[in-house]
Structure formats: C-alpha cells, structure tokens
Short mmCIF file of C-alpha atoms and ligand atoms in Angstrom, two decimals:
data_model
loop_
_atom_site.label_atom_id
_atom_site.label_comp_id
_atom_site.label_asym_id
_atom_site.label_seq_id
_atom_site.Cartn_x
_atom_site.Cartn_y
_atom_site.Cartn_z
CA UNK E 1295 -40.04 -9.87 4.23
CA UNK E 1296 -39.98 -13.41 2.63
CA UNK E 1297 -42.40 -15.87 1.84
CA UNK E 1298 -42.38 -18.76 4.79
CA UNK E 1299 -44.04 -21.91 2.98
CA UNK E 1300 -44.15 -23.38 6.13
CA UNK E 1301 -46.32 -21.19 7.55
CA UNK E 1302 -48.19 -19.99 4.51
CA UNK E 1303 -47.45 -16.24 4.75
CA UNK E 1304 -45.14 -13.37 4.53
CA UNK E 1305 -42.71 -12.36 7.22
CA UNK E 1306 -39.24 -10.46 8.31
CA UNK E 1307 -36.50 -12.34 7.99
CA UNK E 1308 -32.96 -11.35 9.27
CA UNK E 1309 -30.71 -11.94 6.19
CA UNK E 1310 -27.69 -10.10 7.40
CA UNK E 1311 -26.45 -10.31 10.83
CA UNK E 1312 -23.61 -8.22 10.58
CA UNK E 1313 -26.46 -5.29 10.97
CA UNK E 1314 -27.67 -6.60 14.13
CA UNK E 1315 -23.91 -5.95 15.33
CA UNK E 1316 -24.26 -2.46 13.70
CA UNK E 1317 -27.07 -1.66 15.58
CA UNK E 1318 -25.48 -2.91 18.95
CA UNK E 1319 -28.75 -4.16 20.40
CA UNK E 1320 -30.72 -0.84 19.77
CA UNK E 1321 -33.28 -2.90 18.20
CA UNK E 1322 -34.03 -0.67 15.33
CA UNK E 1323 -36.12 -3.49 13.57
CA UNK E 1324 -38.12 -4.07 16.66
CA UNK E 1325 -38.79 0.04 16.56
CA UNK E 1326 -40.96 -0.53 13.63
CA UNK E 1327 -42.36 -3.93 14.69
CA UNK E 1328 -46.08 -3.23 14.92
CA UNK E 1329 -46.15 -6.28 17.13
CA UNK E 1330 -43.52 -5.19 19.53
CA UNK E 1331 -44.06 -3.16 22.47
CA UNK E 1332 -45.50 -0.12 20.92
CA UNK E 1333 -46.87 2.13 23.30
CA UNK E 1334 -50.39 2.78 21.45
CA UNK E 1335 -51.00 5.98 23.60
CA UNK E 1336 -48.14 7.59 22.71
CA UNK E 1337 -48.70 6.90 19.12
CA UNK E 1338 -51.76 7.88 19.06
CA UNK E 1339 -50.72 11.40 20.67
CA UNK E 1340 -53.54 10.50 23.04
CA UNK E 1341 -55.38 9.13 25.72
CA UNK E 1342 -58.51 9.92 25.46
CA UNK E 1343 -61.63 7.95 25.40
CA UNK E 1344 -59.73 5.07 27.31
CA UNK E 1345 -59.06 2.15 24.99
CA UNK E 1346 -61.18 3.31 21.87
CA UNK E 1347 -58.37 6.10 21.49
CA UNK E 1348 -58.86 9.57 20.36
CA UNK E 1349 -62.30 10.25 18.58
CA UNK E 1350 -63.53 13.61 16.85
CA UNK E 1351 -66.49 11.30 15.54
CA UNK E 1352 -68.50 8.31 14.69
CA UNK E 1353 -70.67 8.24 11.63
CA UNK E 1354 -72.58 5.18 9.82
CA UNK E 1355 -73.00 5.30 6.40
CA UNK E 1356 -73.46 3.73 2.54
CA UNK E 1357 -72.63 4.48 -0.72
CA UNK E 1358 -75.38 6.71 -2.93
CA UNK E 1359 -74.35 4.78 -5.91
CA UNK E 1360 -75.89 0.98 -5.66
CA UNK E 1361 -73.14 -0.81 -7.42
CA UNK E 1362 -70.32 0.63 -5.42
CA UNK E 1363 -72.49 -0.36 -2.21
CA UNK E 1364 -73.57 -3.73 -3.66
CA UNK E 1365 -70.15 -4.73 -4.94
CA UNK E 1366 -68.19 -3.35 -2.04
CA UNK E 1367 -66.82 -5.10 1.13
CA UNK E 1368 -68.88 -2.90 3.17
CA UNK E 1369 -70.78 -0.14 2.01
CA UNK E 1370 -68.37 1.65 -0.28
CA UNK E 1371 -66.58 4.12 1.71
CA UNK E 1372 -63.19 3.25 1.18
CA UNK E 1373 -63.61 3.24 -2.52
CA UNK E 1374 -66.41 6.68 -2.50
CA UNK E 1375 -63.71 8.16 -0.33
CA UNK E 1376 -61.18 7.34 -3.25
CA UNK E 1377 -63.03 8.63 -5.74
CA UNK E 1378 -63.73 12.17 -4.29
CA UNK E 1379 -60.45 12.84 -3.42
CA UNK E 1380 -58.90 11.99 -6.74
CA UNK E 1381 -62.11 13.62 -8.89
CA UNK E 1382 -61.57 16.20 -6.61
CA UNK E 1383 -57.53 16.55 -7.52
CA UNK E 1384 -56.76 16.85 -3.88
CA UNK E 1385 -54.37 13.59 -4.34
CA UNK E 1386 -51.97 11.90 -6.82
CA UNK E 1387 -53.15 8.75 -6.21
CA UNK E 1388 -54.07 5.96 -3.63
CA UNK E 1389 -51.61 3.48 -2.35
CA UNK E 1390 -53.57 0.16 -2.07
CA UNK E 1391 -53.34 -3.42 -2.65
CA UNK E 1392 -53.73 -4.81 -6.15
CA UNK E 1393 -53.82 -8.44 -7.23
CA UNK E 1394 -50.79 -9.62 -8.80
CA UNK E 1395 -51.34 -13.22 -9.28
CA UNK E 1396 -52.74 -15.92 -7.37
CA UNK E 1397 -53.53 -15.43 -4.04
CA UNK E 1398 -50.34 -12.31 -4.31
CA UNK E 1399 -51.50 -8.76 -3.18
CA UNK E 1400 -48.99 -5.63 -3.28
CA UNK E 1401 -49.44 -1.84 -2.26
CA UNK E 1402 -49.22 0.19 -5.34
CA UNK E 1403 -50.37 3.84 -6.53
CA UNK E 1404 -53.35 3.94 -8.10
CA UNK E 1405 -55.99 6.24 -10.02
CA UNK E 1406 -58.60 3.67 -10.81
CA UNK E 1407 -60.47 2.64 -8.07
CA UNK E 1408 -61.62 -0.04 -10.11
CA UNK E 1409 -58.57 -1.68 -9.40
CA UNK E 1410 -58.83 -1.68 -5.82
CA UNK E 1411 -59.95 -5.21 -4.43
CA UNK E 1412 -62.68 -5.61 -1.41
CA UNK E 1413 -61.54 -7.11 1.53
CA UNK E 1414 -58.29 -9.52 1.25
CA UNK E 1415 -58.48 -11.68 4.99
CA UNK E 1416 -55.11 -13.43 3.67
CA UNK E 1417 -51.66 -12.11 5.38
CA UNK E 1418 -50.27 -9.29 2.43
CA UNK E 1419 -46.56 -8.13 1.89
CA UNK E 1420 -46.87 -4.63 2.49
CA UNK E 1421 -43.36 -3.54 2.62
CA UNK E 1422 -43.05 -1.92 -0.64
CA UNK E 1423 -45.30 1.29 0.33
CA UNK E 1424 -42.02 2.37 1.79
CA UNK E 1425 -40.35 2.12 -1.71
CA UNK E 1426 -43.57 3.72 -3.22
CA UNK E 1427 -43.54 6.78 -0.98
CA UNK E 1428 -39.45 7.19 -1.77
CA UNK E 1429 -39.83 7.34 -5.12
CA UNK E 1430 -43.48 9.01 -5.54
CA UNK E 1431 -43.51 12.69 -5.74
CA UNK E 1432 -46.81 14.25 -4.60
CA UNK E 1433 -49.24 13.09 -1.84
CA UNK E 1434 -51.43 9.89 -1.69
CA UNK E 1435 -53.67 8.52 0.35
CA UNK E 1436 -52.73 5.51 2.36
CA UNK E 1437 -55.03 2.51 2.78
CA UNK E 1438 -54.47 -0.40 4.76
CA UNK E 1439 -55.03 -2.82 8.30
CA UNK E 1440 -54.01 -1.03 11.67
CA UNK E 1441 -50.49 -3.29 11.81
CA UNK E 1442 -49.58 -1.75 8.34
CA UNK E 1443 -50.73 1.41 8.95
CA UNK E 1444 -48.90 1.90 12.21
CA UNK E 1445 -45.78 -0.03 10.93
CA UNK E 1446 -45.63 2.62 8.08
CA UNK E 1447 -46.05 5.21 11.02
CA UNK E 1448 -43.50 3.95 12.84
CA UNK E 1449 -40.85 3.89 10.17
CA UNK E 1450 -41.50 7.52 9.07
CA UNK E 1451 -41.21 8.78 12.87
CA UNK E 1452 -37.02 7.43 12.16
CA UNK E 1453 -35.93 11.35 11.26
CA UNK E 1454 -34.20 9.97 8.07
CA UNK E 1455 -37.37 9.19 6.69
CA UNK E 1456 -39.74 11.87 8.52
CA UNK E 1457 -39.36 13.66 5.12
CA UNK E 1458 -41.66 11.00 3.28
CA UNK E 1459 -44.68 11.84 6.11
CA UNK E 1460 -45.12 15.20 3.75
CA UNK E 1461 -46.57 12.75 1.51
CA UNK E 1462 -48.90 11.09 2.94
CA UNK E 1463 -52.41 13.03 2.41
CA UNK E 1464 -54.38 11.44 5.43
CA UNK E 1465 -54.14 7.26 6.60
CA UNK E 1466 -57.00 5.25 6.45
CA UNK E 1467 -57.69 2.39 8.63
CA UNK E 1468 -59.98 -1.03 8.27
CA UNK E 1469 -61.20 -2.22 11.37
CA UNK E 1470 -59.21 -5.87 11.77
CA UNK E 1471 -60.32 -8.28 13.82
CA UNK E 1472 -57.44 -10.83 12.64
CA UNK E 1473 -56.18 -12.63 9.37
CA UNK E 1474 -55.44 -15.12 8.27
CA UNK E 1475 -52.29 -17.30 6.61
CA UNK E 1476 -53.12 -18.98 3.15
CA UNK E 1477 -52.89 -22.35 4.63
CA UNK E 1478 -56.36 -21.85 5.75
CA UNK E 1479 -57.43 -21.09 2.19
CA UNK E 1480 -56.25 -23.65 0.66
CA UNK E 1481 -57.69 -26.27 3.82
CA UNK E 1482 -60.80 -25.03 2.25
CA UNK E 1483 -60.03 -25.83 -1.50
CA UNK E 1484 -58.67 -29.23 0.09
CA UNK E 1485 -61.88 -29.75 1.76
CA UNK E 1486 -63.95 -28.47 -1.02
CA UNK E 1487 -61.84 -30.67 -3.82
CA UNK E 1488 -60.94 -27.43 -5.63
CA UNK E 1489 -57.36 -26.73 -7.12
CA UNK E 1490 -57.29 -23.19 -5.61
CA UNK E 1491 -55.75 -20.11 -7.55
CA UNK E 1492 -57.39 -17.36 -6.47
CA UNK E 1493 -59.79 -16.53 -3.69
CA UNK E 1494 -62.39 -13.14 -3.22
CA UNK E 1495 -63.78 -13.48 0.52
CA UNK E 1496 -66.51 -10.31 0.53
CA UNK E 1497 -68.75 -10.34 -2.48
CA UNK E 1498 -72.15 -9.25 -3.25
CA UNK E 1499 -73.42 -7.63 0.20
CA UNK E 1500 -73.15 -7.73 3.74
CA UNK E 1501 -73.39 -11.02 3.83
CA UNK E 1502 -69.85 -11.97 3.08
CA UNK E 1503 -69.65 -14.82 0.38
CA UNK E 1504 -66.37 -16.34 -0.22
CA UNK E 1505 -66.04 -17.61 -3.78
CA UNK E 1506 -62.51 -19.88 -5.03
CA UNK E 1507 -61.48 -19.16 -8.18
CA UNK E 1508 -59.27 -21.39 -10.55
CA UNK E 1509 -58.83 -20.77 -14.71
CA UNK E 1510 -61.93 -22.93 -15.62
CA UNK E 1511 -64.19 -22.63 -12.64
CA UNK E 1512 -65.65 -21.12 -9.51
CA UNK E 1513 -67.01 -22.01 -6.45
CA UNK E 1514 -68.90 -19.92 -3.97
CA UNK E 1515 -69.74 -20.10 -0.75
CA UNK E 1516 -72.30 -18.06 1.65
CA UNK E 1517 -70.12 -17.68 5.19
CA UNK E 1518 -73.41 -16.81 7.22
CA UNK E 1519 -75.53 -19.28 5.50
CA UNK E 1520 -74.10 -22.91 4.46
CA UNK E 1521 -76.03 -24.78 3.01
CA UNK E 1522 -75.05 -27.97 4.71
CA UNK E 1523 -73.31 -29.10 8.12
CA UNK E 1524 -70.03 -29.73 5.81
CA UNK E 1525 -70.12 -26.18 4.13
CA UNK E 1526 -71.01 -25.04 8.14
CA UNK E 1527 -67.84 -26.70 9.69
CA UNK E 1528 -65.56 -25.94 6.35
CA UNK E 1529 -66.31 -22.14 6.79
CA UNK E 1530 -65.95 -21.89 10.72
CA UNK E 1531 -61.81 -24.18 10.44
CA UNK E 1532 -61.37 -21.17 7.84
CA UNK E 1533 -62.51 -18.07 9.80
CA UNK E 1534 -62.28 -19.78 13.37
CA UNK E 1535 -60.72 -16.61 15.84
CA UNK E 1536 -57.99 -18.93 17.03
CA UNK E 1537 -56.75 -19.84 13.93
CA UNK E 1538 -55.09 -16.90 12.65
CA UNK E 1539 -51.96 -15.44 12.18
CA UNK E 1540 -50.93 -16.16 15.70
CA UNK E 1541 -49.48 -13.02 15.98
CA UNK E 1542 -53.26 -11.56 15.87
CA UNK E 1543 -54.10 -13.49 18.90
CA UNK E 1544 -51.91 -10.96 20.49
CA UNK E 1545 -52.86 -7.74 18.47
CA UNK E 1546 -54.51 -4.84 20.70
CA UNK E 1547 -54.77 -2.60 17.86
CA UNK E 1548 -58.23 -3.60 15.75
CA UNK E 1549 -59.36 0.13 15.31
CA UNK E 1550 -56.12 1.53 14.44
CA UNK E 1551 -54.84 4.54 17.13
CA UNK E 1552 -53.13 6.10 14.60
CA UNK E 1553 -55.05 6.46 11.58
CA UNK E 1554 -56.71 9.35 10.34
CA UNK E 1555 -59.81 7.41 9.88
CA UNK E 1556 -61.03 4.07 10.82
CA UNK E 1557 -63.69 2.33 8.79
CA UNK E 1558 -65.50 -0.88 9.40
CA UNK E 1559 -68.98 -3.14 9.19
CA UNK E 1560 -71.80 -1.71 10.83
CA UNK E 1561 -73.15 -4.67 12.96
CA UNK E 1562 -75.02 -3.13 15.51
CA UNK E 1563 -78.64 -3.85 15.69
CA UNK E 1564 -80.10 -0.93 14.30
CA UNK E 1565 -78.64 -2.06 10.92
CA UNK E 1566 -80.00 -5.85 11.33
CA UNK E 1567 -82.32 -5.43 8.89
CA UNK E 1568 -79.72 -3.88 6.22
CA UNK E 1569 -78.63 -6.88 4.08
CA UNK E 1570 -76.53 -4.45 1.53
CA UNK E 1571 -73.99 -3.22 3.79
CA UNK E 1572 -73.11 -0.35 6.23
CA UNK E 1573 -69.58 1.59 7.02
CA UNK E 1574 -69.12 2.11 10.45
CA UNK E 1575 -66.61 5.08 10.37
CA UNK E 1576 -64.69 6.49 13.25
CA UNK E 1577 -62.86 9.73 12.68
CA UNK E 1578 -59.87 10.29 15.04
CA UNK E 1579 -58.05 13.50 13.17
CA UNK E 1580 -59.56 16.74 12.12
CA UNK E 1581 -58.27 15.69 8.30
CA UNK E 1582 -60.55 12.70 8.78
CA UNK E 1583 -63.26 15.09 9.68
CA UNK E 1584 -62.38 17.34 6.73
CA UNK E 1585 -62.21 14.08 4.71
CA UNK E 1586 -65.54 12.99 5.41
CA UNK E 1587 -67.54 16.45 4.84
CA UNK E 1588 -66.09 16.39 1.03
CA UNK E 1589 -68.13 13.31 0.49
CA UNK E 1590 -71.07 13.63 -1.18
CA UNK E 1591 -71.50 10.56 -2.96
CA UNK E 1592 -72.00 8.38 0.17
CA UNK E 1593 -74.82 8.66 2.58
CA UNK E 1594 -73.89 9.96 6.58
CA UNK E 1595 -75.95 9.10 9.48
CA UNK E 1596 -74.68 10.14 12.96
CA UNK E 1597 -72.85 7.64 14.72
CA UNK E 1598 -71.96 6.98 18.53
CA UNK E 1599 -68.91 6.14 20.56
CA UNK E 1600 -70.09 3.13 22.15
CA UNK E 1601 -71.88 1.78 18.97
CA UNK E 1602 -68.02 0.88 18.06
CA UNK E 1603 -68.33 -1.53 20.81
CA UNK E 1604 -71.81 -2.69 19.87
CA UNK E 1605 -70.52 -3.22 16.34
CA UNK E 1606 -67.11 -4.64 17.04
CA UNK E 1607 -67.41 -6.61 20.12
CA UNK E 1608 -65.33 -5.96 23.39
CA UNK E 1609 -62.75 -7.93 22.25
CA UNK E 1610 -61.87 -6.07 19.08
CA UNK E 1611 -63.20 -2.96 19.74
CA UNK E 1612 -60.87 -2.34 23.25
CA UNK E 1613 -57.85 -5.24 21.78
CA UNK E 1614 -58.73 -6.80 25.09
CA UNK E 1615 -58.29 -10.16 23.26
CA UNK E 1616 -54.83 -9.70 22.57
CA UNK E 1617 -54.24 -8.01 26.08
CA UNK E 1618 -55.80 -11.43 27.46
CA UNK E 1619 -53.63 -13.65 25.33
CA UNK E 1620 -50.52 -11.83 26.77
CA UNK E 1621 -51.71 -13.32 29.75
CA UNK E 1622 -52.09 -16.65 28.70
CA UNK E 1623 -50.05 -19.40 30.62
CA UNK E 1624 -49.29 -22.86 30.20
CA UNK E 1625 -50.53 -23.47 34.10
CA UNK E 1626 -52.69 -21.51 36.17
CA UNK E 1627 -55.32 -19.36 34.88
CA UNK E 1628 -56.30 -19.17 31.76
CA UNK E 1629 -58.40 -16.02 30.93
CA UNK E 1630 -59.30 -14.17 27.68
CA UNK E 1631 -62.16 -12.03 27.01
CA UNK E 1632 -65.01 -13.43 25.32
CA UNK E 1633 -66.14 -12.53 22.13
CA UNK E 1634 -69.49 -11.03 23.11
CA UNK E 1635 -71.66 -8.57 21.45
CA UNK E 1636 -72.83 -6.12 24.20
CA UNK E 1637 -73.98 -2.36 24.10
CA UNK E 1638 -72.24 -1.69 27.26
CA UNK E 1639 -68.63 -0.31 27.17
CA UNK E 1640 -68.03 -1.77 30.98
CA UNK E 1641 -69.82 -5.24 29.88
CA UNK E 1642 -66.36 -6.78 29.14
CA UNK E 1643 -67.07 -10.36 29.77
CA UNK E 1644 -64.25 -12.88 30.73
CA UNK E 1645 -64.08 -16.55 30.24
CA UNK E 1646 -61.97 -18.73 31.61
CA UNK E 1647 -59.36 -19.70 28.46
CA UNK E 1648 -60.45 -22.96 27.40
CA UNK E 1649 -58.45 -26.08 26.12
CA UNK E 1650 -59.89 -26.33 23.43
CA UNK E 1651 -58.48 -23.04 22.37
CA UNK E 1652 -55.11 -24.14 23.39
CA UNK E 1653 -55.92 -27.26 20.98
CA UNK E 1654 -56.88 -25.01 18.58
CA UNK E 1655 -53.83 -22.74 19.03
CA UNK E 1656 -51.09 -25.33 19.18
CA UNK E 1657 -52.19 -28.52 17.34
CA UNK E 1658 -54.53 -28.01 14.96
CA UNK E 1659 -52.47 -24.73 13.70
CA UNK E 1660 -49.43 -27.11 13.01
CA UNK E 1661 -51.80 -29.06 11.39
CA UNK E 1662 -53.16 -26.91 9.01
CA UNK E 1663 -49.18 -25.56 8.45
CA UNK E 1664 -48.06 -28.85 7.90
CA UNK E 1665 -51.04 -29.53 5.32
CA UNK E 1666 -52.64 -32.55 7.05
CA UNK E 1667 -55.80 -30.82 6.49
CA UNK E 1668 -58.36 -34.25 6.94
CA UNK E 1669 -56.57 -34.52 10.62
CA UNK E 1670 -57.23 -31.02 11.32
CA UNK E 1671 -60.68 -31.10 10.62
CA UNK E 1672 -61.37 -34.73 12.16
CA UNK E 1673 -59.83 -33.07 15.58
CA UNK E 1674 -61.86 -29.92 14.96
CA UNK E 1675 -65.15 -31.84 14.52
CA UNK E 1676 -64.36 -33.65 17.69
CA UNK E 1677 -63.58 -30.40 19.76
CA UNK E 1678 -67.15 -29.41 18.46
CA UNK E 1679 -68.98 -32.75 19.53
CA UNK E 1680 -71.81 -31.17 21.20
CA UNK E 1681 -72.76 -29.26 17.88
CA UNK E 1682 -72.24 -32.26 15.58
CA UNK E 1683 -74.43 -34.57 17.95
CA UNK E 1684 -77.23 -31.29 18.68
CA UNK E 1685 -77.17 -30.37 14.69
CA UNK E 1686 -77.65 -34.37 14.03
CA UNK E 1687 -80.36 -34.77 16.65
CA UNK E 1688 -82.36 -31.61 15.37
CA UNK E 1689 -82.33 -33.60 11.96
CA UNK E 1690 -84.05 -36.49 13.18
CA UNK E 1691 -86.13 -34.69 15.28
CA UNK E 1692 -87.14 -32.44 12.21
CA UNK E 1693 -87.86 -35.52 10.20
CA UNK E 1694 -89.62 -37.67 12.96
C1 LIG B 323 -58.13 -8.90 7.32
C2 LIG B 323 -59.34 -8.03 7.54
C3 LIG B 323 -60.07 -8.14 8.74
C4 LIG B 323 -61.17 -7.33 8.97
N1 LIG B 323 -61.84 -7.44 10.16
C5 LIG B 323 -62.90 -6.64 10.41
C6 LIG B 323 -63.60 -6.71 11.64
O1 LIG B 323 -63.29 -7.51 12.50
N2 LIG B 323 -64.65 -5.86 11.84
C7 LIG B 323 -65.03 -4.97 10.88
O2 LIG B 323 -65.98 -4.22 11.12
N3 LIG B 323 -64.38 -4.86 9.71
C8 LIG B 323 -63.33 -5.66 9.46
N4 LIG B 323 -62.66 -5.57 8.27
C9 LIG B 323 -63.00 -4.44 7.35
C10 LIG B 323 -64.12 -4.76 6.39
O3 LIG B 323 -63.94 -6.04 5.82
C11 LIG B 323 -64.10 -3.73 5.22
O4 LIG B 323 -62.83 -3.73 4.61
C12 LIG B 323 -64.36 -2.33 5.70
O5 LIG B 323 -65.63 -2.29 6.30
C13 LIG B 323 -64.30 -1.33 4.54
O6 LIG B 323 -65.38 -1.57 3.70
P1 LIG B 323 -65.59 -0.69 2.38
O7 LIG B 323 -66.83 -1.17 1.69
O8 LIG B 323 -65.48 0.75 2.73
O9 LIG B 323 -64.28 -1.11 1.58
P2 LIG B 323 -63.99 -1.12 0.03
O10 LIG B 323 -64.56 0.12 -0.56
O11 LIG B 323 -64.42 -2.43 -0.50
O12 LIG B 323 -62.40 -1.00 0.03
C14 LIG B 323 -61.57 -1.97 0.61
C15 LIG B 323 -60.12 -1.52 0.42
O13 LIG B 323 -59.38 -1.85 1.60
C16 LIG B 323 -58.03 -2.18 1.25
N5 LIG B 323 -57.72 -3.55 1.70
C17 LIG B 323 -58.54 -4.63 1.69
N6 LIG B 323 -57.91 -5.70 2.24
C18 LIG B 323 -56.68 -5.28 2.59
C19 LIG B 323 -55.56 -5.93 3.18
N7 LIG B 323 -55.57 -7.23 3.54
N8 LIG B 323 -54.45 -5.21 3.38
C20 LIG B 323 -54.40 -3.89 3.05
N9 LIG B 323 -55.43 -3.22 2.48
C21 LIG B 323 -56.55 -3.92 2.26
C22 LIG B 323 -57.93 -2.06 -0.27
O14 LIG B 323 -57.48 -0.78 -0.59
C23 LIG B 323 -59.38 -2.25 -0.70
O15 LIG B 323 -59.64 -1.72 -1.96
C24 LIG B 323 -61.57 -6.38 7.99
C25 LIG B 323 -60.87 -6.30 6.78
C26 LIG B 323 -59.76 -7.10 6.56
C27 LIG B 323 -59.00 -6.97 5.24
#
C-alpha cells in the first residue's frame, strides 16, 4: 500500500513486477482483493437469508454506562464489547485503529479502549494487521469495515498463513455504507478557511458532528443540522454517496458476510426519538452469539431481520448499489437502486441513473482530486439548482 497524493488515499501498488511473472497470471494479489470478484456466498459459508447473509440474530442496543454511549460513534458496543472481553481475560488485546498523526490511522493491539477512536469515514492503511497477527502471540479481537475484514479473511484462507486464523478470537464488523478519500476533508477545511490537521466525524450523540481540528483551534460542525445554506451544501460535497472512494460505488459488501458480528446505527423509526445513539447488531456466528450474552454492561433489546433493511436502506443493506453500478454504462440504461428507506425487504426501488451522478462521478471527483475545490462546489451548487432557488424562495417567503 502507498500513499497516492493524487487521489488523497492509500492504495496497492505493484512495486516489483518480476512477481507478477512468478505468479504466471494466477493472480494471487487479486485473491485477496476485497474488491475483486469474491464470491460473498462462498465466503460467507452460506446462503441463507438471500442477500443479508447468514444470521443467528439481530439485537438493538446501548451502552449502560452514559459516557461510553454519549461519547461513542453509536451507542458503545464496539468499545463495551472491548471492555468485557479484555476485563474478562478472554483476549490479549484488540487490534484497532489508533491515531498516529494527522489525519494517519493504523491497526495496532491494544488494552485501553480509551485509545480506540469513534468512527474514522477517511480511507485507512490497514495492511499492517497482517504483520500484527505474525508477530502477536495469543488471540485478539479484530475490528474493522467489511473490505478489511474480508481482505484479512481472504489472506489467512492462503494455507501458508491459515496458521495466524488460530489467533483471531472472533471478527467484528461496522456496517459501511462508503468512505471517503481525504481530499474531501480537506474541500471542507478549504471551504471552511481552516488549515486542517486533524478531523473527528462522530462526536457527542447520534447526531453525528464533525469537528476540524488544527494546534490552536477547532471548528465544529452539526452534519444533520447546519446552521446555514453554506454549512448545508459544505456538509452534503463532503458526505455526498457519489463522492467516495469510487471503489465503494461498486462495494456489495456493507454488512460484512464474513464477520462474526456486524454492528451499526439504529435508524429505524422506533428509535426516532433516541437522540443518544443505538447499535444495531447483527450476529452471523454462534461466537458472535456467545459474544453478545457475556455483555452485561450494554443494554439488549430484540432485534429483527428486516429492521436491517429499515435501518440501512436497500441499497446498503442488500449492496444492491454496488450491484447497480456494475451495471452502469456509458449509453443505454442507466439504473442504480435508490437510496430509500423502506420496511419492506422486496421494496427495492430503482431509479433510472441520473447525469448528474455521472457529473458527480467523473468531473467533480477529478475536481476535488485535483484540489480545485471553489470549481467543484460552483458545479455542485449548479447540479442542485432547484434546492438553491426552493431554499432561497422559502427565505423570502418566510420574511414577506
Ligand atoms: C467509513 C464508515 C462508514 C460507516 N457507514 C455506516 C452506515 O452506512 N450505516 C451504519 O449503520 N453504520 C455505519 N458505520 C458504523 C458506525 O459509524 C459506527 O462505527 C458503528 O455503529 C459502531 O458504533 P459503536 O458506538 O459501537 O462504535 P465505537 O464503540 O465508537 O467503536 C468504533 C471502533 O470502530 C473501529 N473503526 C472506526 N473507524 C474505522 C475505520 N475507518 N477502519 C477500521 N476500523 C474503524 C475502531 O476500532 C473504533 O474504535 C460506518 C463506519 C465507518 C467507519
């Protein structure tokens, strides 16, 4: 993996050719390649429950303990889960993300959850788990998005490194819709006049507030409520579903097949109300069911199947998104699944692709790489006329 300033983000280089010839087109790079042809129902071991993948249960839940809940992404699970299993001795440590420096996260072992960071929606090296589980003695648990769980998967099913599976206590999941490079981060400083060093995106409840740090100040921002029209079209260029990592676009595999357990935000409606935050937690493994039963510093209500769809949307919940994207050609039909929220597993709306995705997709991306940041959010604004002219009008209107 190297760092691509380009494009803002970590990814696999080839450095030495000469093992391509070695490998006499047997692809062994691509055999890891979480974004290569990997048949999901094999690698789950399953095909049950269609595209949702092989389920022992769904539970909701919170934290007991306020602060963890409070100060959490979600509502504390990953880091209650943490703590039980290392009070309770049944690991050596965790292997999570840290902050290094900057805007740099790296997989390490840990024993202080206090060390663990909430959410990180910026692309993460996470290559050197494999160097952490070859020299590590004892068994950890593993943390991280479906593509780095199942890349890590992957790797260990090569029988040289099968042995290093032993060590693995149990795999945990987060529900990933996308991420993002860090050339949308630091559009937002840009926009925001702020000489970005350091960014948090999920503090202080379910509302998720993004705050930009630097040595001598701070700036946060409230993603569900800006304050003003500039604040509301700054946030939606940062988080905007067709401006991610483009290899996202393509990603079927939001609610990780091959975890142990899969943890996300409760958004279905029976948790409106909740402005703390909720886990939604799907367990695919008995371990994951043995996990969860040890917890008794976090609060379980029963969950179901299809409320994963409720809380996720089709398009993440089934990877239908990505399936549609595959799809996508330059001529003809365009279609992707929308982004809907729907209680009904067979409610999987289509849209017709539109080009202002494409725009999206192919100019305003190599925009935002190339750092012309103002242009990117002048031709953003004018793909979103309607709103800027209906937002404007329900100004004047308010004030007449
Ligand atoms: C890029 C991204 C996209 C997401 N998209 C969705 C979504 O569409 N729908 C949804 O319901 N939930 C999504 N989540 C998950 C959600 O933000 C919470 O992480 C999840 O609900 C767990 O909450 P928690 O309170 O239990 O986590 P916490 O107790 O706060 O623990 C979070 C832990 O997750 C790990 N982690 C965080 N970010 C990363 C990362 N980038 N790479 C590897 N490990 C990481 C770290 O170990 C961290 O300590 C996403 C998370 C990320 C990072």
């Amino acid at each position: 993996m190297e760092f691509n300033d380009y494009r803002g983000k970590w990814e696999s280089q080839v450095k030495n050719s000469n093992i391509c010839k070695k490998c006499n087109g047997k692809s062994l790079c691509l055999s890891v390649c979480p974004s290569y042809s990997v048949d999901y129902v094999e690698l789950a071991r399953s095909n049950e429950n269609s595209l949702l993948g092989r389920i022992r249960c769904v539970c909701n839940g919170y934290s007991r303990n306020k602060d963890i809940r409070f100060s959490a992404s979600t509502g504390g699970f990953v880091h209650e889960l943490c703590k039980t299993l290392l009070d309770n001795k049944k690991i050596d440590g965790v292997i999570s993300i840290t902050h290094d420096h900057g805007l740099e996260y790296s997989p390490k072992i840990l024993t202080d959850i206090h060390l663990m960071p909430n959410s990180i929606y910026h692309n993460i090296n996470f290559q050197n788990t494999i160097t952490l589980l070859k020299k590590a003695e004892g068994k950890y648990l593993l943390i991280g998005l479906p593509c780095q769980i199942t890349s890590i998967e992957l790797f260990l099913r090569k029988r040289k490194y099968a042995h290093l599976k032993e060590k693995i206590y149990a795999k945990v999941s987060l529900i990933c819709g996308y991420s993002f490079d860090r050339k949308n981060a630091k559009a937002f400083a840009h926009y925001n006049n702020f000489d970005l060093e350091e960014i948090s995106y999920r503090e202080r409840g379910r509302y998720r507030k993004t705050r930009l740090k630097n040595k001598s100040s701070g700036l946060l921002f409230e993603v569900f409520n800006p304050k003003n029209f500039r604040e509301r079209i700054n946030n939606m260029i940062f988080f905007d579903q067709f401006l991610p990592q483009l290899g996202c676009l393509y990603c079927i595999d939001h609610i990780c097949y091959c975890a142990d357990i899969v943890v996300g935000d409760a958004w279905q409606k029976r948790y409106s109300d909740d402005d703390i935050g909720t886990n939604i937690i799907i367990c695919r493994t008995e371990k994951g069911e043995d996990l969860i039963s040890q917890m008794e510093s976090f609060k379980f209500e029963k969950g179901y199947q299809e409320e994963i769809i409720e809380a996720q949307s089709p398009a993440y919940a089934l990877g239908t998104i990505g399936e549609g994207m595959k799809r996508v050609k330059l001529k003809g039909h365009y279609f992707i699944p929308e982004r809907r929220r729907t209680d009904n597993l067979s409610d999987i709306q289509r849209y017709r692709f539109k080009f202002k995705d494409l725009i999206k997709i192919k100019i305003i991306k190599n925009l935002l790489r190339s750092e012309r940041f103002d242009a990117a959010r002048s031709l953003y604004l004018f793909l979103n006329l309607k709103m800027v002219v209906r937002y404007f009008l329900r100004k004047l209107i308010k004030r007449g």
